[in-house]
mmCIF file of C-alpha atoms and ligand atoms in Angstrom:
data_model
loop_
_atom_site.group_PDB
_atom_site.id
_atom_site.type_symbol
_atom_site.label_atom_id
_atom_site.label_comp_id
_atom_site.label_asym_id
_atom_site.label_seq_id
_atom_site.Cartn_x
_atom_site.Cartn_y
_atom_site.Cartn_z
ATOM 1 C CA UNK A 1 54.765 -60.677 -193.326
ATOM 2 C CA UNK A 2 54.494 -63.003 -190.330
ATOM 3 C CA UNK A 3 52.000 -62.341 -187.562
ATOM 4 C CA UNK A 4 53.844 -60.645 -184.637
ATOM 5 C CA UNK A 5 54.720 -62.931 -181.728
ATOM 6 C CA UNK A 6 51.986 -63.202 -179.125
ATOM 7 C CA UNK A 7 53.103 -62.117 -175.656
ATOM 8 C CA UNK A 8 50.953 -64.135 -173.215
ATOM 9 C CA UNK A 9 49.054 -61.751 -170.917
ATOM 10 C CA UNK A 10 45.390 -62.869 -170.968
ATOM 11 C CA UNK A 11 43.849 -65.164 -168.349
ATOM 12 C CA UNK A 12 42.052 -67.322 -170.879
ATOM 13 C CA UNK A 13 39.678 -68.848 -171.717
ATOM 14 C CA UNK A 14 37.445 -66.272 -170.079
ATOM 15 C CA UNK A 15 34.315 -67.770 -168.477
ATOM 16 C CA UNK A 16 30.878 -67.782 -170.094
ATOM 17 C CA UNK A 17 27.920 -67.379 -167.764
ATOM 18 C CA UNK A 18 24.200 -67.482 -168.365
ATOM 19 C CA UNK A 19 22.147 -64.476 -167.294
ATOM 20 C CA UNK A 20 19.281 -66.495 -165.832
ATOM 21 C CA UNK A 21 16.847 -63.796 -164.774
ATOM 22 C CA UNK A 22 17.270 -61.663 -167.869
ATOM 23 C CA UNK A 23 16.956 -64.724 -170.089
ATOM 24 C CA UNK A 24 13.676 -65.677 -168.421
ATOM 25 C CA UNK A 25 12.341 -62.129 -168.791
ATOM 26 C CA UNK A 26 13.315 -61.782 -172.428
ATOM 27 C CA UNK A 27 12.473 -65.299 -173.617
ATOM 28 C CA UNK A 28 15.955 -65.969 -175.048
ATOM 29 C CA UNK A 29 19.095 -67.562 -173.681
ATOM 30 C CA UNK A 30 21.394 -64.673 -172.897
ATOM 31 C CA UNK A 31 25.022 -65.270 -171.931
ATOM 32 C CA UNK A 32 28.020 -63.119 -170.994
ATOM 33 C CA UNK A 33 31.574 -63.942 -172.020
ATOM 34 C CA UNK A 34 33.564 -62.356 -169.209
ATOM 35 C CA UNK A 35 36.309 -60.542 -171.079
ATOM 36 C CA UNK A 36 36.180 -58.051 -168.221
ATOM 37 C CA UNK A 37 38.124 -60.777 -166.378
ATOM 38 C CA UNK A 38 41.078 -61.002 -168.767
ATOM 39 C CA UNK A 39 43.387 -60.031 -165.894
ATOM 40 C CA UNK A 40 46.240 -57.521 -165.580
ATOM 41 C CA UNK A 41 44.193 -55.142 -163.431
ATOM 42 C CA UNK A 42 40.911 -56.185 -165.093
ATOM 43 C CA UNK A 43 42.152 -54.853 -168.391
ATOM 44 C CA UNK A 44 39.146 -56.008 -170.434
ATOM 45 C CA UNK A 45 39.376 -56.188 -174.217
ATOM 46 C CA UNK A 46 42.574 -54.147 -174.366
ATOM 47 C CA UNK A 47 44.793 -56.829 -172.941
ATOM 48 C CA UNK A 48 43.860 -59.220 -175.760
ATOM 49 C CA UNK A 49 44.946 -56.576 -178.271
ATOM 50 C CA UNK A 50 48.073 -55.868 -176.254
ATOM 51 C CA UNK A 51 49.259 -59.473 -176.459
ATOM 52 C CA UNK A 52 50.096 -58.812 -180.107
ATOM 53 C CA UNK A 53 50.949 -55.098 -179.868
ATOM 54 C CA UNK A 54 53.384 -55.721 -177.027
ATOM 55 C CA UNK A 55 54.631 -58.841 -178.815
ATOM 56 C CA UNK A 56 55.555 -56.625 -181.756
ATOM 57 C CA UNK A 57 56.970 -53.890 -179.480
ATOM 58 C CA UNK A 58 59.275 -56.246 -177.591
ATOM 59 C CA UNK A 59 60.327 -57.996 -180.823
ATOM 60 C CA UNK A 60 61.417 -54.549 -182.045
ATOM 61 C CA UNK A 61 63.364 -53.954 -178.811
ATOM 62 C CA UNK A 62 61.069 -51.159 -177.586
ATOM 63 C CA UNK A 63 61.461 -49.966 -174.002
ATOM 64 C CA UNK A 64 58.667 -47.354 -173.987
ATOM 65 C CA UNK A 65 54.999 -47.769 -174.929
ATOM 66 C CA UNK A 66 53.257 -44.585 -176.083
ATOM 67 C CA UNK A 67 49.499 -44.300 -176.480
ATOM 68 C CA UNK A 68 46.625 -41.837 -176.236
ATOM 69 C CA UNK A 69 43.010 -41.536 -175.162
ATOM 70 C CA UNK A 70 40.548 -39.674 -172.993
ATOM 71 C CA UNK A 71 41.275 -38.924 -169.319
ATOM 72 C CA UNK A 72 39.347 -42.100 -168.451
ATOM 73 C CA UNK A 73 40.763 -44.184 -171.282
ATOM 74 C CA UNK A 74 40.696 -47.930 -170.620
ATOM 75 C CA UNK A 75 43.395 -48.376 -173.249
ATOM 76 C CA UNK A 76 45.766 -45.972 -171.462
ATOM 77 C CA UNK A 77 45.205 -47.824 -168.186
ATOM 78 C CA UNK A 78 45.791 -51.226 -169.780
ATOM 79 C CA UNK A 79 48.981 -49.990 -171.470
ATOM 80 C CA UNK A 80 50.165 -48.595 -168.106
ATOM 81 C CA UNK A 81 49.512 -51.955 -166.431
ATOM 82 C CA UNK A 82 51.270 -53.966 -169.128
ATOM 83 C CA UNK A 83 54.239 -51.591 -169.126
ATOM 84 C CA UNK A 84 54.585 -51.912 -165.338
ATOM 85 C CA UNK A 85 54.283 -55.706 -165.573
ATOM 86 C CA UNK A 86 56.994 -55.936 -168.231
ATOM 87 C CA UNK A 87 59.354 -53.301 -166.832
ATOM 88 C CA UNK A 88 58.736 -50.887 -169.733
ATOM 89 C CA UNK A 89 57.899 -47.174 -169.572
ATOM 90 C CA UNK A 90 54.452 -45.870 -170.504
ATOM 91 C CA UNK A 91 53.885 -42.380 -171.886
ATOM 92 C CA UNK A 92 50.243 -41.325 -172.307
ATOM 93 C CA UNK A 93 48.838 -38.403 -174.302
ATOM 94 C CA UNK A 94 45.426 -37.772 -172.745
ATOM 95 C CA UNK A 95 42.686 -35.384 -173.804
ATOM 96 C CA UNK A 96 41.895 -32.898 -171.039
ATOM 97 C CA UNK A 97 43.507 -30.873 -168.290
ATOM 98 C CA UNK A 98 45.160 -32.280 -165.176
ATOM 99 C CA UNK A 99 42.394 -32.698 -162.595
ATOM 100 C CA UNK A 100 42.737 -31.654 -158.957
ATOM 101 C CA UNK A 101 42.496 -35.271 -157.832
ATOM 102 C CA UNK A 102 43.040 -38.418 -159.852
ATOM 103 C CA UNK A 103 40.101 -40.777 -160.279
ATOM 104 C CA UNK A 104 39.171 -44.043 -161.994
ATOM 105 C CA UNK A 105 41.492 -45.051 -164.816
ATOM 106 C CA UNK A 106 43.627 -41.908 -164.500
ATOM 107 C CA UNK A 107 44.315 -42.717 -160.857
ATOM 108 C CA UNK A 108 45.440 -46.189 -161.907
ATOM 109 C CA UNK A 109 47.626 -44.771 -164.702
ATOM 110 C CA UNK A 110 49.472 -42.676 -162.114
ATOM 111 C CA UNK A 111 49.573 -45.528 -159.615
ATOM 112 C CA UNK A 112 51.175 -47.713 -162.294
ATOM 113 C CA UNK A 113 53.832 -45.083 -162.952
ATOM 114 C CA UNK A 114 52.770 -43.790 -166.379
ATOM 115 C CA UNK A 115 54.163 -40.463 -167.598
ATOM 116 C CA UNK A 116 51.054 -38.441 -168.488
ATOM 117 C CA UNK A 117 50.890 -35.520 -170.919
ATOM 118 C CA UNK A 118 47.665 -33.500 -170.922
ATOM 119 C CA UNK A 119 46.497 -32.306 -174.349
ATOM 120 C CA UNK A 120 43.907 -29.618 -175.067
ATOM 121 C CA UNK A 121 40.990 -30.494 -177.354
ATOM 122 C CA UNK A 122 42.745 -28.703 -180.236
ATOM 123 C CA UNK A 123 46.017 -30.552 -179.594
ATOM 124 C CA UNK A 124 44.176 -33.856 -179.441
ATOM 125 C CA UNK A 125 42.706 -33.165 -182.900
ATOM 126 C CA UNK A 126 46.284 -33.718 -184.122
ATOM 127 C CA UNK A 127 47.066 -36.546 -181.764
ATOM 128 C CA UNK A 128 49.105 -38.467 -184.348
ATOM 129 C CA UNK A 129 51.576 -35.569 -184.448
ATOM 130 C CA UNK A 130 51.635 -35.457 -180.648
ATOM 131 C CA UNK A 131 52.431 -39.191 -180.539
ATOM 132 C CA UNK A 132 55.211 -38.767 -183.117
ATOM 133 C CA UNK A 133 56.672 -35.884 -181.049
ATOM 134 C CA UNK A 134 56.603 -38.032 -177.924
ATOM 135 C CA UNK A 135 58.383 -40.818 -179.827
ATOM 136 C CA UNK A 136 61.072 -38.297 -180.906
ATOM 137 C CA UNK A 137 61.427 -37.189 -177.303
ATOM 138 C CA UNK A 138 61.936 -40.807 -176.169
ATOM 139 C CA UNK A 139 64.513 -41.392 -178.926
ATOM 140 C CA UNK A 140 66.343 -38.174 -177.992
ATOM 141 C CA UNK A 141 66.910 -39.600 -174.498
ATOM 142 C CA UNK A 142 68.213 -42.849 -175.968
ATOM 143 C CA UNK A 143 64.958 -44.809 -175.538
ATOM 144 C CA UNK A 144 63.106 -47.018 -178.047
ATOM 145 C CA UNK A 145 59.455 -46.048 -178.450
ATOM 146 C CA UNK A 146 56.539 -48.104 -179.762
ATOM 147 C CA UNK A 147 53.309 -46.259 -180.570
ATOM 148 C CA UNK A 148 49.972 -47.936 -179.852
ATOM 149 C CA UNK A 149 47.044 -46.225 -181.657
ATOM 150 C CA UNK A 150 43.958 -45.123 -179.700
ATOM 151 C CA UNK A 151 42.025 -48.165 -178.455
ATOM 152 C CA UNK A 152 44.831 -50.433 -179.770
ATOM 153 C CA UNK A 153 42.851 -50.572 -182.971
ATOM 154 C CA UNK A 154 44.949 -51.543 -185.896
ATOM 155 C CA UNK A 155 45.515 -54.819 -187.711
ATOM 156 C CA UNK A 156 47.961 -55.978 -185.016
ATOM 157 C CA UNK A 157 45.604 -55.284 -182.096
ATOM 158 C CA UNK A 158 42.715 -56.934 -183.950
ATOM 159 C CA UNK A 159 44.638 -60.215 -183.833
ATOM 160 C CA UNK A 160 43.749 -60.361 -180.123
ATOM 161 C CA UNK A 161 40.069 -60.680 -181.002
ATOM 162 C CA UNK A 162 40.842 -63.074 -183.815
ATOM 163 C CA UNK A 163 42.208 -65.259 -181.001
ATOM 164 C CA UNK A 164 39.099 -64.585 -178.911
ATOM 165 C CA UNK A 165 36.936 -66.016 -181.718
ATOM 166 C CA UNK A 166 39.222 -69.056 -181.880
ATOM 167 C CA UNK A 167 38.843 -69.414 -178.087
ATOM 168 C CA UNK A 168 35.060 -69.129 -178.337
ATOM 169 C CA UNK A 169 34.915 -71.751 -181.100
ATOM 170 C CA UNK A 170 36.973 -74.016 -178.823
ATOM 171 C CA UNK A 171 34.596 -73.420 -175.894
ATOM 172 C CA UNK A 172 31.622 -74.296 -178.131
ATOM 173 C CA UNK A 173 33.504 -77.405 -179.249
ATOM 174 C CA UNK A 174 33.833 -78.374 -175.595
ATOM 175 C CA UNK A 175 30.201 -77.986 -174.648
ATOM 176 C CA UNK A 176 29.428 -74.254 -174.412
ATOM 177 C CA UNK A 177 26.143 -73.352 -176.169
ATOM 178 C CA UNK A 178 26.286 -72.948 -179.937
ATOM 179 C CA UNK A 179 25.500 -69.225 -179.962
ATOM 180 C CA UNK A 180 23.401 -67.903 -182.822
ATOM 181 C CA UNK A 181 24.850 -64.454 -182.259
ATOM 182 C CA UNK A 182 27.846 -62.950 -180.488
ATOM 183 C CA UNK A 183 27.398 -59.258 -179.658
ATOM 184 C CA UNK A 184 30.259 -56.876 -178.866
ATOM 185 C CA UNK A 185 30.607 -53.174 -178.075
ATOM 186 C CA UNK A 186 32.110 -51.198 -180.960
ATOM 187 C CA UNK A 187 34.028 -47.951 -180.665
ATOM 188 C CA UNK A 188 36.640 -48.235 -183.406
ATOM 189 C CA UNK A 189 35.343 -51.704 -184.298
ATOM 190 C CA UNK A 190 38.825 -53.209 -183.957
ATOM 191 C CA UNK A 191 37.565 -55.933 -181.630
ATOM 192 C CA UNK A 192 34.701 -56.776 -183.995
ATOM 193 C CA UNK A 193 37.133 -56.878 -186.935
ATOM 194 C CA UNK A 194 39.180 -59.452 -185.036
ATOM 195 C CA UNK A 195 36.130 -61.571 -184.224
ATOM 196 C CA UNK A 196 35.059 -61.506 -187.891
ATOM 197 C CA UNK A 197 38.500 -62.760 -188.918
ATOM 198 C CA UNK A 198 38.622 -65.457 -186.262
ATOM 199 C CA UNK A 199 35.087 -66.585 -187.130
ATOM 200 C CA UNK A 200 36.238 -67.497 -190.608
ATOM 201 C CA UNK A 201 39.516 -69.059 -189.546
ATOM 202 C CA UNK A 202 38.072 -71.101 -186.661
ATOM 203 C CA UNK A 203 34.673 -71.909 -188.193
ATOM 204 C CA UNK A 204 32.804 -70.100 -185.402
ATOM 205 C CA UNK A 205 29.136 -70.677 -186.284
ATOM 206 C CA UNK A 206 27.776 -67.495 -184.650
ATOM 207 C CA UNK A 207 26.848 -64.244 -186.394
ATOM 208 C CA UNK A 208 29.032 -61.385 -185.110
ATOM 209 C CA UNK A 209 27.120 -58.196 -184.296
ATOM 210 C CA UNK A 210 28.608 -54.927 -183.034
ATOM 211 C CA UNK A 211 26.900 -52.071 -181.205
ATOM 212 C CA UNK A 212 28.478 -48.696 -182.052
ATOM 213 C CA UNK A 213 28.537 -46.550 -178.927
ATOM 214 C CA UNK A 214 29.922 -43.300 -180.345
ATOM 215 C CA UNK A 215 30.602 -43.155 -184.086
ATOM 216 C CA UNK A 216 28.037 -43.375 -186.901
ATOM 217 C CA UNK A 217 27.474 -46.931 -188.129
ATOM 218 C CA UNK A 218 28.959 -46.265 -191.585
ATOM 219 C CA UNK A 219 32.207 -45.045 -190.068
ATOM 220 C CA UNK A 220 32.436 -48.113 -187.851
ATOM 221 C CA UNK A 221 31.765 -50.413 -190.842
ATOM 222 C CA UNK A 222 34.458 -48.643 -192.882
ATOM 223 C CA UNK A 223 36.947 -48.896 -190.066
ATOM 224 C CA UNK A 224 36.220 -52.628 -189.567
ATOM 225 C CA UNK A 225 36.606 -53.314 -193.294
ATOM 226 C CA UNK A 226 39.863 -51.311 -193.465
ATOM 227 C CA UNK A 227 41.336 -53.116 -190.461
ATOM 228 C CA UNK A 228 40.440 -56.477 -191.991
ATOM 229 C CA UNK A 229 41.933 -55.560 -195.377
ATOM 230 C CA UNK A 230 45.154 -54.444 -193.703
ATOM 231 C CA UNK A 231 45.379 -57.681 -191.711
ATOM 232 C CA UNK A 232 44.593 -59.812 -194.768
ATOM 233 C CA UNK A 233 47.213 -58.000 -196.859
ATOM 234 C CA UNK A 234 49.907 -57.744 -194.226
ATOM 235 C CA UNK A 235 49.615 -61.234 -192.740
ATOM 236 C CA UNK A 236 48.366 -63.121 -195.810
ATOM 237 C CA UNK A 237 45.217 -64.392 -194.075
ATOM 238 C CA UNK A 238 42.989 -66.639 -196.192
ATOM 239 C CA UNK A 239 39.759 -64.820 -195.351
ATOM 240 C CA UNK A 240 37.460 -62.213 -196.842
ATOM 241 C CA UNK A 241 35.783 -59.052 -195.629
ATOM 242 C CA UNK A 242 32.123 -60.140 -195.215
ATOM 243 C CA UNK A 243 29.603 -58.534 -197.567
ATOM 244 C CA UNK A 244 27.502 -57.462 -194.595
ATOM 245 C CA UNK A 245 28.973 -56.194 -191.351
ATOM 246 C CA UNK A 246 26.141 -56.414 -188.819
ATOM 247 C CA UNK A 247 25.642 -53.563 -186.356
ATOM 248 C CA UNK A 248 22.808 -52.612 -184.006
ATOM 249 C CA UNK A 249 22.556 -48.934 -184.869
ATOM 250 C CA UNK A 250 20.986 -46.061 -182.973
ATOM 251 C CA UNK A 251 22.455 -46.579 -179.511
ATOM 252 C CA UNK A 252 25.264 -44.001 -179.678
ATOM 253 C CA UNK A 253 23.405 -41.663 -177.338
ATOM 254 C CA UNK A 254 25.058 -38.275 -177.132
ATOM 255 C CA UNK A 255 28.569 -39.578 -177.761
ATOM 256 C CA UNK A 256 31.245 -41.637 -176.114
ATOM 257 C CA UNK A 257 31.804 -39.949 -172.770
ATOM 258 C CA UNK A 258 28.313 -38.417 -172.503
ATOM 259 C CA UNK A 259 26.491 -40.885 -170.313
ATOM 260 C CA UNK A 260 22.738 -40.618 -169.836
ATOM 261 C CA UNK A 261 20.242 -42.075 -167.378
ATOM 262 C CA UNK A 262 19.482 -44.999 -169.695
ATOM 263 C CA UNK A 263 23.079 -46.276 -169.542
ATOM 264 C CA UNK A 264 23.268 -45.768 -165.792
ATOM 265 C CA UNK A 265 19.954 -47.580 -165.319
ATOM 266 C CA UNK A 266 21.348 -50.468 -167.355
ATOM 267 C CA UNK A 267 24.435 -50.558 -165.108
ATOM 268 C CA UNK A 268 22.170 -50.734 -162.046
ATOM 269 C CA UNK A 269 19.865 -53.311 -163.622
ATOM 270 C CA UNK A 270 22.619 -55.782 -164.495
ATOM 271 C CA UNK A 271 24.329 -55.267 -161.137
ATOM 272 C CA UNK A 272 21.114 -55.989 -159.219
ATOM 273 C CA UNK A 273 19.757 -58.728 -161.444
ATOM 274 C CA UNK A 274 22.938 -60.660 -162.166
ATOM 275 C CA UNK A 275 25.717 -59.315 -159.910
ATOM 276 C CA UNK A 276 27.819 -58.045 -162.826
ATOM 277 C CA UNK A 277 29.115 -54.484 -163.230
ATOM 278 C CA UNK A 278 29.084 -52.925 -166.690
ATOM 279 C CA UNK A 279 30.916 -49.683 -167.415
ATOM 280 C CA UNK A 280 28.779 -46.619 -168.239
ATOM 281 C CA UNK A 281 30.738 -45.397 -171.291
ATOM 282 C CA UNK A 282 31.046 -48.516 -173.445
ATOM 283 C CA UNK A 283 29.435 -51.758 -172.351
ATOM 284 C CA UNK A 284 26.317 -50.254 -170.734
ATOM 285 C CA UNK A 285 25.442 -48.390 -173.943
ATOM 286 C CA UNK A 286 25.905 -51.525 -176.007
ATOM 287 C CA UNK A 287 24.083 -53.773 -173.547
ATOM 288 C CA UNK A 288 21.189 -51.302 -173.375
ATOM 289 C CA UNK A 289 21.048 -51.509 -177.186
ATOM 290 C CA UNK A 290 21.016 -55.291 -177.043
ATOM 291 C CA UNK A 291 18.204 -55.322 -174.446
ATOM 292 C CA UNK A 292 16.165 -52.840 -176.476
ATOM 293 C CA UNK A 293 16.570 -54.980 -179.601
ATOM 294 C CA UNK A 294 15.508 -58.134 -177.740
ATOM 295 C CA UNK A 295 12.550 -56.436 -176.052
ATOM 296 C CA UNK A 296 11.262 -55.354 -179.456
ATOM 297 C CA UNK A 297 11.828 -58.792 -180.981
ATOM 298 C CA UNK A 298 13.101 -61.567 -178.696
ATOM 299 C CA UNK A 299 14.170 -63.674 -181.676
ATOM 300 C CA UNK A 300 15.945 -60.846 -183.561
ATOM 301 C CA UNK A 301 19.340 -62.403 -182.851
ATOM 302 C CA UNK A 302 18.296 -66.055 -182.591
ATOM 303 C CA UNK A 303 17.688 -68.121 -179.466
ATOM 304 C CA UNK A 304 21.193 -68.137 -177.970
ATOM 305 C CA UNK A 305 22.938 -64.802 -177.678
ATOM 306 C CA UNK A 306 26.337 -64.126 -176.116
ATOM 307 C CA UNK A 307 27.406 -60.597 -175.161
ATOM 308 C CA UNK A 308 31.161 -60.151 -174.758
ATOM 309 C CA UNK A 309 31.738 -57.957 -171.697
ATOM 310 C CA UNK A 310 34.800 -55.939 -172.740
ATOM 311 C CA UNK A 311 35.489 -54.455 -169.281
ATOM 312 C CA UNK A 312 35.985 -50.825 -168.265
ATOM 313 C CA UNK A 313 34.693 -51.054 -164.694
ATOM 314 C CA UNK A 314 36.982 -48.315 -163.320
ATOM 315 C CA UNK A 315 35.158 -45.597 -165.223
ATOM 316 C CA UNK A 316 32.147 -46.285 -162.961
ATOM 317 C CA UNK A 317 33.743 -44.289 -160.176
ATOM 318 C CA UNK A 318 34.002 -40.896 -161.903
ATOM 319 C CA UNK A 319 30.196 -41.186 -162.331
ATOM 320 C CA UNK A 320 29.677 -41.463 -158.581
ATOM 321 C CA UNK A 321 27.591 -38.252 -158.393
ATOM 322 C CA UNK A 322 25.172 -39.263 -161.174
ATOM 323 C CA UNK A 323 24.905 -42.819 -159.859
ATOM 324 C CA UNK A 324 24.314 -41.654 -156.289
ATOM 325 C CA UNK A 325 21.515 -39.407 -157.459
ATOM 326 C CA UNK A 326 19.941 -42.268 -159.362
ATOM 327 C CA UNK A 327 20.397 -44.787 -156.536
ATOM 328 C CA UNK A 328 18.867 -42.485 -153.948
ATOM 329 C CA UNK A 329 15.867 -41.618 -156.096
ATOM 330 C CA UNK A 330 12.783 -43.709 -156.701
ATOM 331 C CA UNK A 331 13.207 -47.514 -156.795
ATOM 332 C CA UNK A 332 15.131 -48.143 -159.964
ATOM 333 C CA UNK A 333 14.336 -51.666 -160.602
ATOM 334 C CA UNK A 334 11.918 -54.157 -159.125
ATOM 335 C CA UNK A 335 11.853 -57.757 -160.273
HETATM 336 C C1 LIG B 401 35.396 -51.273 -172.185
HETATM 337 C C2 LIG B 401 35.522 -51.130 -173.666
HETATM 338 N N1 LIG B 401 34.690 -51.834 -174.450
HETATM 339 C C3 LIG B 401 34.741 -51.732 -175.786
HETATM 340 C C4 LIG B 401 35.647 -50.895 -176.419
HETATM 341 C C5 LIG B 401 35.617 -50.792 -177.909
HETATM 342 O O1 LIG B 401 36.622 -51.512 -178.540
HETATM 343 P P1 LIG B 401 36.938 -51.269 -180.092
HETATM 344 O O2 LIG B 401 37.615 -49.932 -180.207
HETATM 345 O O3 LIG B 401 37.820 -52.403 -180.447
HETATM 346 O O4 LIG B 401 35.646 -51.278 -180.845
HETATM 347 C C6 LIG B 401 36.566 -50.164 -175.640
HETATM 348 C C7 LIG B 401 37.592 -49.290 -176.244
HETATM 349 O O5 LIG B 401 37.430 -48.318 -176.865
HETATM 350 C C8 LIG B 401 36.482 -50.274 -174.225
HETATM 351 O O6 LIG B 401 37.317 -49.573 -173.443
#
């Protein structure tokens, strides 16, 4: 089957910047690829996935995008933004009760006009059924639904990060450093699966390393391999699932939405040292894992390391109380 049409949404190529002070401290060359700047309301990694998911949706004549996630889901916010941009409807199944006041991503979802359905924890356990029910509801009113899985992580969404690897190979070809390693945050691993596919297709020389921030490493590896197999089978890609899928394990903390001081300190550190905001739930956990790995062995990932910043900045704001406490305490960072 042909690859779905790509609906152009991403402001690409995203810039690559060197983190000068951190590089000097760690004794490596550390870079950020700013996928937090992909556009469409700073939609981060999701908008790359959505280029293909929405391409498929519009090719099928869909008028309503349905997806799911946590109350502060970046995917739900990105889907809401894309739907508003394209004149489609967005219906979101979110885990949790309706809060008294909207905040962060949820505030943006509402601002962008998404129709939000609040699911209890038990209902969210069977979220696939909830999504199918919502699709039936849309059909019953004469609409045409298209379901996007949580985090946009299937073989279609992964094509967005296949393209990111192609973009990165092109940037290296035009003078960007030849990175030994490219590091990316992994929840489902869909983005990493895409990078691993693009690496082979575009001849990207860098090792691709993921940092699981919630799920056990084995589950992330399985999910990456399954996504790649589906893409290879469905789209006839001339690539293989690599024998080793590299992950930096042990940085999951207490789970996805449970943010600890270490992540918040990392957010503050990068903001103060380099003027870049990470998000506490995803990128700060992964970046903290990367820093820990490099502090233990500066050459563990080679001399030139690029971290892909996958966005998520709006979930900083719901952590205002924890951050305020931290910022008003003892000096957090002096260098
Ligand atoms: C900001 C951010 N970074 C990284 C990820 C992880 O992406 P993936 O599910 O493709 O591993 C997500 C989504 O879950 C995210 O919102």
